[in-house]
Amino acid sequence: MEIIRVIYQGFSTESNQYANCIMMIRREDFSVAQIYEISVAEKYPICSDIHLDILIEAECRKEGGEFWDAYLEAAQDRYSLTCFVNTSGRMPAMIPRFSEADFATIFKGLGGQKIPECSAETPDFRLCDIIMELKDIQQESLKNTERQENIAAVFGKLTDRCVDLDPLADYGDLTIAYHQLIRNSIHNHLKKASSQIKSYRKIAGVTAGGMIFLNTGMFSLPHELFKVMIADLLTHRTKTIEFVFVFSQVMQGNGFDQYAIFKGEFIGKVPDNIQILQQKVSELIGQKMTAMMRGPIEMLTLAEQQPISFEKNGKIYYWNPGQVPDSRFPS
């Protein structure tokens, strides 16, 4: 009987822990779909490429100990799984998250307003003769089953067993098609904002229309690529929206350390009297972080970046932000 060893990195969303995993499985039972199913059942889903090799029984017997025990378990019970878990534990999110309410506060402080909702479509904010609609991407599209099917269709001809869904990974023309899926999702938000701005312009005199685009949940989309995609959409897909304030917020931890990244900047033809928004956002970031450090208060908090993976048609698709180094154990 031949035993295949599968080496991979797993991540448990139950304990927020990474693990280096070694699965042994009988060759007759091996398939990519099967090992992914096992990894999910064992609560450490595969979130990396996989390394495979065929074990030699005599060498495994010679190795002895837990390694030989795992080999015998696989031979008898179909598979065995050994996970070497990163010991960092769960830690509640304590990084403030920006929302529409924060921007309403900023606009009010600048002498603008949150536009009251009415029967007609309206954007969110007005400052002098400038209007802006806020759209917040709060859901990670890689968790959407329909999006997973579309991704699998894009990469269907790829012969690899595993596909890294980092948008910066280079799969040539397939990456271009993958980026188009992401761009289409962003464009849907932009079309809705464009409709709201057009509608409001019919009943109010304004000189410029723009957007605030928050990325609070689509962690797999890097900020720089987010900017590039929005700049392309502004140039080629809309005449109504002239500028966008792009704001990404990301938090990642390891059970002890937590890191937050806030990036906000304008794209497009930005009116002079709205550029102060970027400064006011920076000031509010400082205020929120200071308040958080002084003690626990009620506030919206950021969800933590975590790996995502799924299996479709015999391939494992994964996105993995990587582990945060533990400051208690300098490398």
Short mmCIF file of C-alpha atoms in Angstrom, two decimals:
data_model
loop_
_atom_site.label_atom_id
_atom_site.label_comp_id
_atom_site.label_asym_id
_atom_site.label_seq_id
_atom_site.Cartn_x
_atom_site.Cartn_y
_atom_site.Cartn_z
CA MET A 1 0.00 0.00 0.00
CA GLU A 2 1.32 3.45 -0.94
CA ILE A 3 0.86 6.44 1.35
CA ILE A 4 1.00 10.02 0.06
CA ARG A 5 2.19 12.77 2.36
CA VAL A 6 0.54 16.19 1.91
CA ILE A 7 2.23 19.20 3.50
CA TYR A 8 0.33 22.48 3.73
CA GLN A 9 -0.48 25.49 5.89
CA GLY A 10 -3.89 25.47 7.54
CA PHE A 11 -5.89 28.08 9.41
CA SER A 12 -8.63 27.56 11.97
CA THR A 13 -11.26 30.29 12.07
CA GLU A 14 -12.47 28.80 15.37
CA SER A 15 -9.23 29.55 17.21
CA ASN A 16 -7.68 32.14 14.83
CA GLN A 17 -4.58 29.95 14.62
CA TYR A 18 -2.28 28.98 11.78
CA ALA A 19 -0.78 25.50 11.69
CA ASN A 20 1.81 23.64 9.64
CA CYS A 21 -0.02 20.46 8.70
CA ILE A 22 1.07 17.02 7.54
CA MET A 23 -1.62 14.76 6.14
CA MET A 24 -0.94 11.15 5.22
CA ILE A 25 -3.49 9.48 2.96
CA ARG A 26 -3.67 6.20 1.08
CA ARG A 27 -2.90 6.73 -2.59
CA GLU A 28 -6.10 5.02 -3.64
CA ASP A 29 -8.10 7.60 -1.63
CA PHE A 30 -6.16 10.66 -2.76
CA SER A 31 -7.74 13.50 -4.70
CA VAL A 32 -7.46 17.26 -4.30
CA ALA A 33 -11.15 17.47 -3.42
CA GLN A 34 -10.75 14.71 -0.84
CA ILE A 35 -7.79 16.23 1.01
CA TYR A 36 -9.48 19.63 1.08
CA GLU A 37 -12.64 18.05 2.50
CA ILE A 38 -10.57 16.32 5.18
CA SER A 39 -8.76 19.55 6.07
CA VAL A 40 -12.11 21.33 6.53
CA ALA A 41 -13.53 18.47 8.61
CA GLU A 42 -10.43 18.58 10.81
CA LYS A 43 -10.92 22.37 11.21
CA TYR A 44 -7.64 23.43 9.62
CA PRO A 45 -8.62 24.12 5.97
CA ILE A 46 -5.81 24.24 3.43
CA CYS A 47 -4.83 27.87 2.77
CA SER A 48 -1.56 27.45 0.85
CA ASP A 49 -0.01 25.50 -1.96
CA ILE A 50 0.43 21.80 -1.20
CA HIS A 51 3.57 19.68 -1.36
CA LEU A 52 3.12 15.99 -2.19
CA ASP A 53 5.44 13.02 -1.93
CA ILE A 54 5.05 9.24 -1.77
CA LEU A 55 6.37 7.74 1.45
CA ILE A 56 8.59 4.67 1.58
CA GLU A 57 7.31 2.31 4.25
CA ALA A 58 10.74 1.02 5.28
CA GLU A 59 12.05 4.56 5.78
CA CYS A 60 8.98 5.52 7.80
CA ARG A 61 9.41 2.46 10.02
CA LYS A 62 13.04 3.40 10.51
CA GLU A 63 11.99 6.96 11.49
CA GLY A 64 9.72 5.49 14.16
CA GLY A 65 7.94 7.48 16.84
CA GLU A 66 4.96 9.70 16.04
CA PHE A 67 5.86 9.72 12.35
CA TRP A 68 5.51 5.94 12.12
CA ASP A 69 2.34 6.06 14.21
CA ALA A 70 0.83 8.55 11.75
CA TYR A 71 1.83 6.32 8.84
CA LEU A 72 0.16 3.29 10.44
CA GLU A 73 -2.97 5.33 11.21
CA ALA A 74 -3.24 6.36 7.55
CA ALA A 75 -2.75 2.79 6.38
CA GLN A 76 -5.46 1.53 8.70
CA ASP A 77 -7.96 4.42 8.81
CA ARG A 78 -7.51 5.97 5.33
CA TYR A 79 -5.70 9.11 6.53
CA SER A 80 -3.95 10.78 9.44
CA LEU A 81 -3.42 14.48 10.13
CA THR A 82 -0.81 16.10 12.33
CA CYS A 83 -0.99 19.87 12.88
CA PHE A 84 1.80 21.91 14.46
CA VAL A 85 -0.22 24.86 15.71
CA ASN A 86 0.99 28.41 16.14
CA THR A 87 0.28 28.92 19.84
CA SER A 88 -0.99 32.51 19.54
CA GLY A 89 -4.56 32.67 20.78
CA ARG A 90 -7.69 34.63 19.99
CA MET A 91 -7.70 38.34 20.74
CA PRO A 92 -10.73 40.59 20.25
CA ALA A 93 -10.49 43.27 17.57
CA MET A 94 -9.65 46.65 19.10
CA ILE A 95 -8.96 48.76 16.03
CA PRO A 96 -11.57 51.41 15.18
CA ARG A 97 -13.45 51.10 11.90
CA PHE A 98 -14.57 54.12 9.90
CA SER A 99 -18.15 54.27 8.71
CA GLU A 100 -20.63 56.61 7.10
CA ALA A 101 -21.32 58.19 10.51
CA ASP A 102 -17.69 59.34 10.79
CA PHE A 103 -17.83 61.05 7.42
CA ALA A 104 -21.13 62.68 8.41
CA THR A 105 -19.34 64.15 11.43
CA ILE A 106 -16.51 65.44 9.23
CA PHE A 107 -18.85 67.06 6.71
CA LYS A 108 -20.84 68.71 9.49
CA GLY A 109 -17.61 70.11 10.96
CA LEU A 110 -16.69 71.55 7.55
CA GLY A 111 -20.05 73.30 7.26
CA GLY A 112 -21.56 70.67 4.99
CA GLN A 113 -24.37 68.24 5.62
CA LYS A 114 -25.64 64.69 5.45
CA ILE A 115 -28.30 64.98 2.75
CA PRO A 116 -31.71 63.90 4.10
CA GLU A 117 -33.20 60.89 2.35
CA CYS A 118 -36.34 61.43 0.31
CA SER A 119 -38.42 59.68 -2.32
CA ALA A 120 -35.90 60.59 -5.03
CA GLU A 121 -32.42 59.07 -5.17
CA THR A 122 -29.95 61.18 -3.21
CA PRO A 123 -26.20 61.04 -2.56
CA ASP A 124 -24.95 61.06 1.02
CA PHE A 125 -23.12 64.35 1.53
CA ARG A 126 -22.99 67.94 0.36
CA LEU A 127 -20.35 70.62 0.93
CA CYS A 128 -21.13 73.96 -0.75
CA ASP A 129 -21.92 72.98 -4.36
CA ILE A 130 -20.16 69.59 -4.23
CA ILE A 131 -21.98 66.31 -3.60
CA MET A 132 -20.52 62.90 -2.70
CA GLU A 133 -21.97 59.41 -2.37
CA LEU A 134 -20.37 56.93 0.04
CA LYS A 135 -20.10 53.24 -0.83
CA ASP A 136 -18.65 50.79 1.66
CA ILE A 137 -17.36 47.40 0.50
CA GLN A 138 -17.99 45.41 3.66
CA GLN A 139 -18.11 41.87 2.26
CA GLU A 140 -15.16 39.80 1.07
CA SER A 141 -16.25 38.60 -2.36
CA LEU A 142 -14.08 35.48 -2.13
CA LYS A 143 -16.62 34.12 0.36
CA ASN A 144 -19.45 34.50 -2.13
CA THR A 145 -20.36 31.17 -3.74
CA GLU A 146 -21.33 32.75 -7.06
CA ARG A 147 -18.00 34.60 -7.20
CA GLN A 148 -16.20 31.34 -6.40
CA GLU A 149 -17.87 29.71 -9.41
CA ASN A 150 -16.81 32.61 -11.62
CA ILE A 151 -13.23 32.41 -10.36
CA ALA A 152 -13.15 28.67 -11.00
CA ALA A 153 -14.33 29.32 -14.56
CA VAL A 154 -11.51 31.83 -15.11
CA PHE A 155 -8.80 29.45 -13.88
CA GLY A 156 -10.44 26.25 -15.16
CA LYS A 157 -7.78 25.48 -17.80
CA LEU A 158 -4.90 25.93 -15.35
CA THR A 159 -3.23 22.60 -14.57
CA ASP A 160 -2.08 23.62 -11.07
CA ARG A 161 -3.68 21.86 -8.11
CA CYS A 162 -3.73 25.12 -6.14
CA VAL A 163 -4.38 28.69 -7.26
CA ASP A 164 -3.13 31.65 -5.24
CA LEU A 165 -5.86 34.33 -5.38
CA ASP A 166 -3.58 37.15 -4.32
CA PRO A 167 -4.50 39.70 -7.03
CA LEU A 168 -0.80 40.51 -7.36
CA ALA A 169 0.07 36.90 -8.29
CA ASP A 170 0.92 36.63 -11.98
CA TYR A 171 -1.01 34.08 -14.04
CA GLY A 172 -0.75 36.12 -17.23
CA ASP A 173 -4.01 36.50 -19.15
CA LEU A 174 -5.86 34.61 -16.40
CA THR A 175 -4.89 37.32 -13.90
CA ILE A 176 -6.28 39.96 -16.28
CA ALA A 177 -9.60 38.08 -16.37
CA TYR A 178 -9.56 37.69 -12.57
CA HIS A 179 -8.98 41.43 -12.17
CA GLN A 180 -11.94 42.07 -14.45
CA LEU A 181 -14.20 40.16 -12.05
CA ILE A 182 -13.03 42.41 -9.22
CA ARG A 183 -13.38 45.54 -11.37
CA ASN A 184 -16.95 44.56 -12.28
CA SER A 185 -17.91 44.42 -8.61
CA ILE A 186 -16.48 47.89 -8.01
CA HIS A 187 -18.22 49.17 -11.13
CA ASN A 188 -21.59 48.03 -9.78
CA HIS A 189 -21.12 50.32 -6.77
CA LEU A 190 -20.00 53.15 -9.04
CA LYS A 191 -23.06 52.79 -11.30
CA LYS A 192 -25.39 53.04 -8.31
CA ALA A 193 -23.58 56.15 -7.06
CA SER A 194 -23.73 57.68 -10.54
CA SER A 195 -27.49 57.18 -10.65
CA GLN A 196 -27.93 58.86 -7.26
CA ILE A 197 -25.79 61.84 -8.23
CA LYS A 198 -27.59 62.29 -11.57
CA SER A 199 -30.96 62.22 -9.84
CA TYR A 200 -29.96 64.79 -7.23
CA ARG A 201 -28.48 67.16 -9.80
CA LYS A 202 -31.93 67.50 -11.36
CA ILE A 203 -33.31 69.08 -8.19
CA ALA A 204 -30.28 70.92 -6.80
CA GLY A 205 -27.58 73.11 -8.26
CA VAL A 206 -24.18 71.45 -7.94
CA THR A 207 -20.92 71.86 -9.78
CA ALA A 208 -19.17 68.57 -9.03
CA GLY A 209 -20.07 65.01 -8.05
CA GLY A 210 -17.78 62.49 -6.41
CA MET A 211 -17.60 59.35 -4.27
CA ILE A 212 -16.16 58.15 -1.02
CA PHE A 213 -15.16 54.51 -1.54
CA LEU A 214 -14.47 52.59 1.69
CA ASN A 215 -12.81 49.20 1.62
CA THR A 216 -13.57 47.79 5.05
CA GLY A 217 -14.15 44.15 4.18
CA MET A 218 -12.61 43.16 0.86
CA PHE A 219 -9.23 42.44 2.40
CA SER A 220 -7.93 40.45 -0.57
CA LEU A 221 -7.83 43.64 -2.68
CA PRO A 222 -4.59 45.60 -2.07
CA HIS A 223 -5.04 49.35 -1.73
CA GLU A 224 -2.75 50.25 -4.63
CA LEU A 225 -4.63 47.92 -7.00
CA PHE A 226 -7.93 49.27 -5.65
CA LYS A 227 -6.77 52.77 -6.64
CA VAL A 228 -5.70 51.67 -10.12
CA MET A 229 -9.04 49.98 -10.78
CA ILE A 230 -11.05 52.99 -9.63
CA ALA A 231 -8.88 55.38 -11.68
CA ASP A 232 -9.53 53.21 -14.75
CA LEU A 233 -13.28 53.21 -14.09
CA LEU A 234 -13.32 57.00 -13.67
CA THR A 235 -11.59 57.40 -17.02
CA HIS A 236 -13.53 54.88 -19.07
CA ARG A 237 -16.87 54.09 -17.39
CA THR A 238 -18.39 57.30 -16.03
CA LYS A 239 -18.77 60.98 -16.82
CA THR A 240 -20.95 61.77 -13.82
CA ILE A 241 -18.42 60.95 -11.10
CA GLU A 242 -15.41 63.20 -11.42
CA PHE A 243 -13.38 62.25 -8.36
CA VAL A 244 -13.18 59.61 -5.63
CA PHE A 245 -11.78 59.54 -2.11
CA VAL A 246 -10.43 56.00 -1.75
CA PHE A 247 -10.08 54.76 1.82
CA SER A 248 -8.80 51.32 2.82
CA GLN A 249 -8.62 50.05 6.38
CA VAL A 250 -6.97 46.79 7.35
CA MET A 251 -6.27 45.06 10.66
CA GLN A 252 -4.25 41.94 11.28
CA GLY A 253 -3.04 40.28 14.45
CA ASN A 254 -1.47 37.16 15.90
CA GLY A 255 -3.19 36.90 19.27
CA PHE A 256 -0.72 39.28 20.90
CA ASP A 257 0.23 41.98 18.39
CA GLN A 258 -2.24 43.95 16.29
CA TYR A 259 -1.44 46.12 13.29
CA ALA A 260 -3.71 48.58 11.52
CA ILE A 261 -3.24 50.28 8.16
CA PHE A 262 -5.38 53.23 7.08
CA LYS A 263 -4.85 54.64 3.60
CA GLY A 264 -6.96 57.46 2.19
CA GLU A 265 -6.37 59.59 -0.89
CA PHE A 266 -8.14 61.32 -3.76
CA ILE A 267 -8.29 60.22 -7.40
CA GLY A 268 -9.57 62.30 -10.33
CA LYS A 269 -10.42 65.97 -10.73
CA VAL A 270 -10.71 67.06 -7.12
CA PRO A 271 -12.34 70.44 -6.36
CA ASP A 272 -10.14 72.66 -4.19
CA ASN A 273 -12.63 73.08 -1.36
CA ILE A 274 -13.10 69.32 -0.83
CA GLN A 275 -9.40 68.42 -0.58
CA ILE A 276 -9.46 69.23 3.14
CA LEU A 277 -11.43 65.98 3.60
CA GLN A 278 -8.19 63.98 3.44
CA GLN A 279 -6.66 66.04 6.26
CA LYS A 280 -9.79 65.72 8.41
CA VAL A 281 -9.83 61.95 7.95
CA SER A 282 -6.18 61.76 9.07
CA GLU A 283 -7.00 63.84 12.14
CA LEU A 284 -9.94 61.60 13.02
CA ILE A 285 -7.76 58.49 12.68
CA GLY A 286 -5.42 59.96 15.28
CA GLN A 287 -8.28 60.82 17.61
CA LYS A 288 -9.85 57.37 17.37
CA MET A 289 -6.56 55.55 17.91
CA THR A 290 -5.73 57.75 20.92
CA ALA A 291 -9.16 57.10 22.45
CA MET A 292 -8.71 53.37 21.92
CA MET A 293 -5.32 53.38 23.66
CA ARG A 294 -6.67 55.25 26.68
CA GLY A 295 -9.23 52.59 27.47
CA PRO A 296 -12.05 50.41 26.17
CA ILE A 297 -14.92 52.39 24.67
CA GLU A 298 -17.84 51.40 22.51
CA MET A 299 -16.94 51.78 18.86
CA LEU A 300 -17.11 49.97 15.57
CA THR A 301 -14.05 47.77 15.15
CA LEU A 302 -12.31 46.26 12.16
CA ALA A 303 -12.55 42.58 11.39
CA GLU A 304 -9.20 40.84 11.22
CA GLN A 305 -7.68 39.63 7.98
CA GLN A 306 -7.85 35.84 7.77
CA PRO A 307 -7.04 33.33 5.04
CA ILE A 308 -9.84 32.22 2.73
CA SER A 309 -9.96 29.03 0.68
CA PHE A 310 -12.38 26.88 -1.25
CA GLU A 311 -12.30 23.90 -3.59
CA LYS A 312 -13.90 23.80 -7.03
CA ASN A 313 -13.55 21.21 -9.77
CA GLY A 314 -10.49 19.55 -8.30
CA LYS A 315 -8.55 22.75 -7.52
CA ILE A 316 -7.94 24.54 -4.24
CA TYR A 317 -8.24 28.30 -4.42
CA TYR A 318 -6.77 30.32 -1.56
CA TRP A 319 -5.91 33.81 -0.41
CA ASN A 320 -3.55 34.09 2.53
CA PRO A 321 -2.41 37.41 4.05
CA GLY A 322 0.43 35.63 5.86
CA GLN A 323 1.19 35.46 9.54
CA VAL A 324 2.02 38.52 11.63
CA PRO A 325 5.43 38.08 13.32
CA ASP A 326 5.17 37.76 17.10
CA SER A 327 7.08 40.60 18.76
CA ARG A 328 7.63 38.41 21.83
CA PHE A 329 9.87 36.11 19.82
CA PRO A 330 12.18 38.23 17.60
CA SER A 331 13.55 36.31 14.62
#
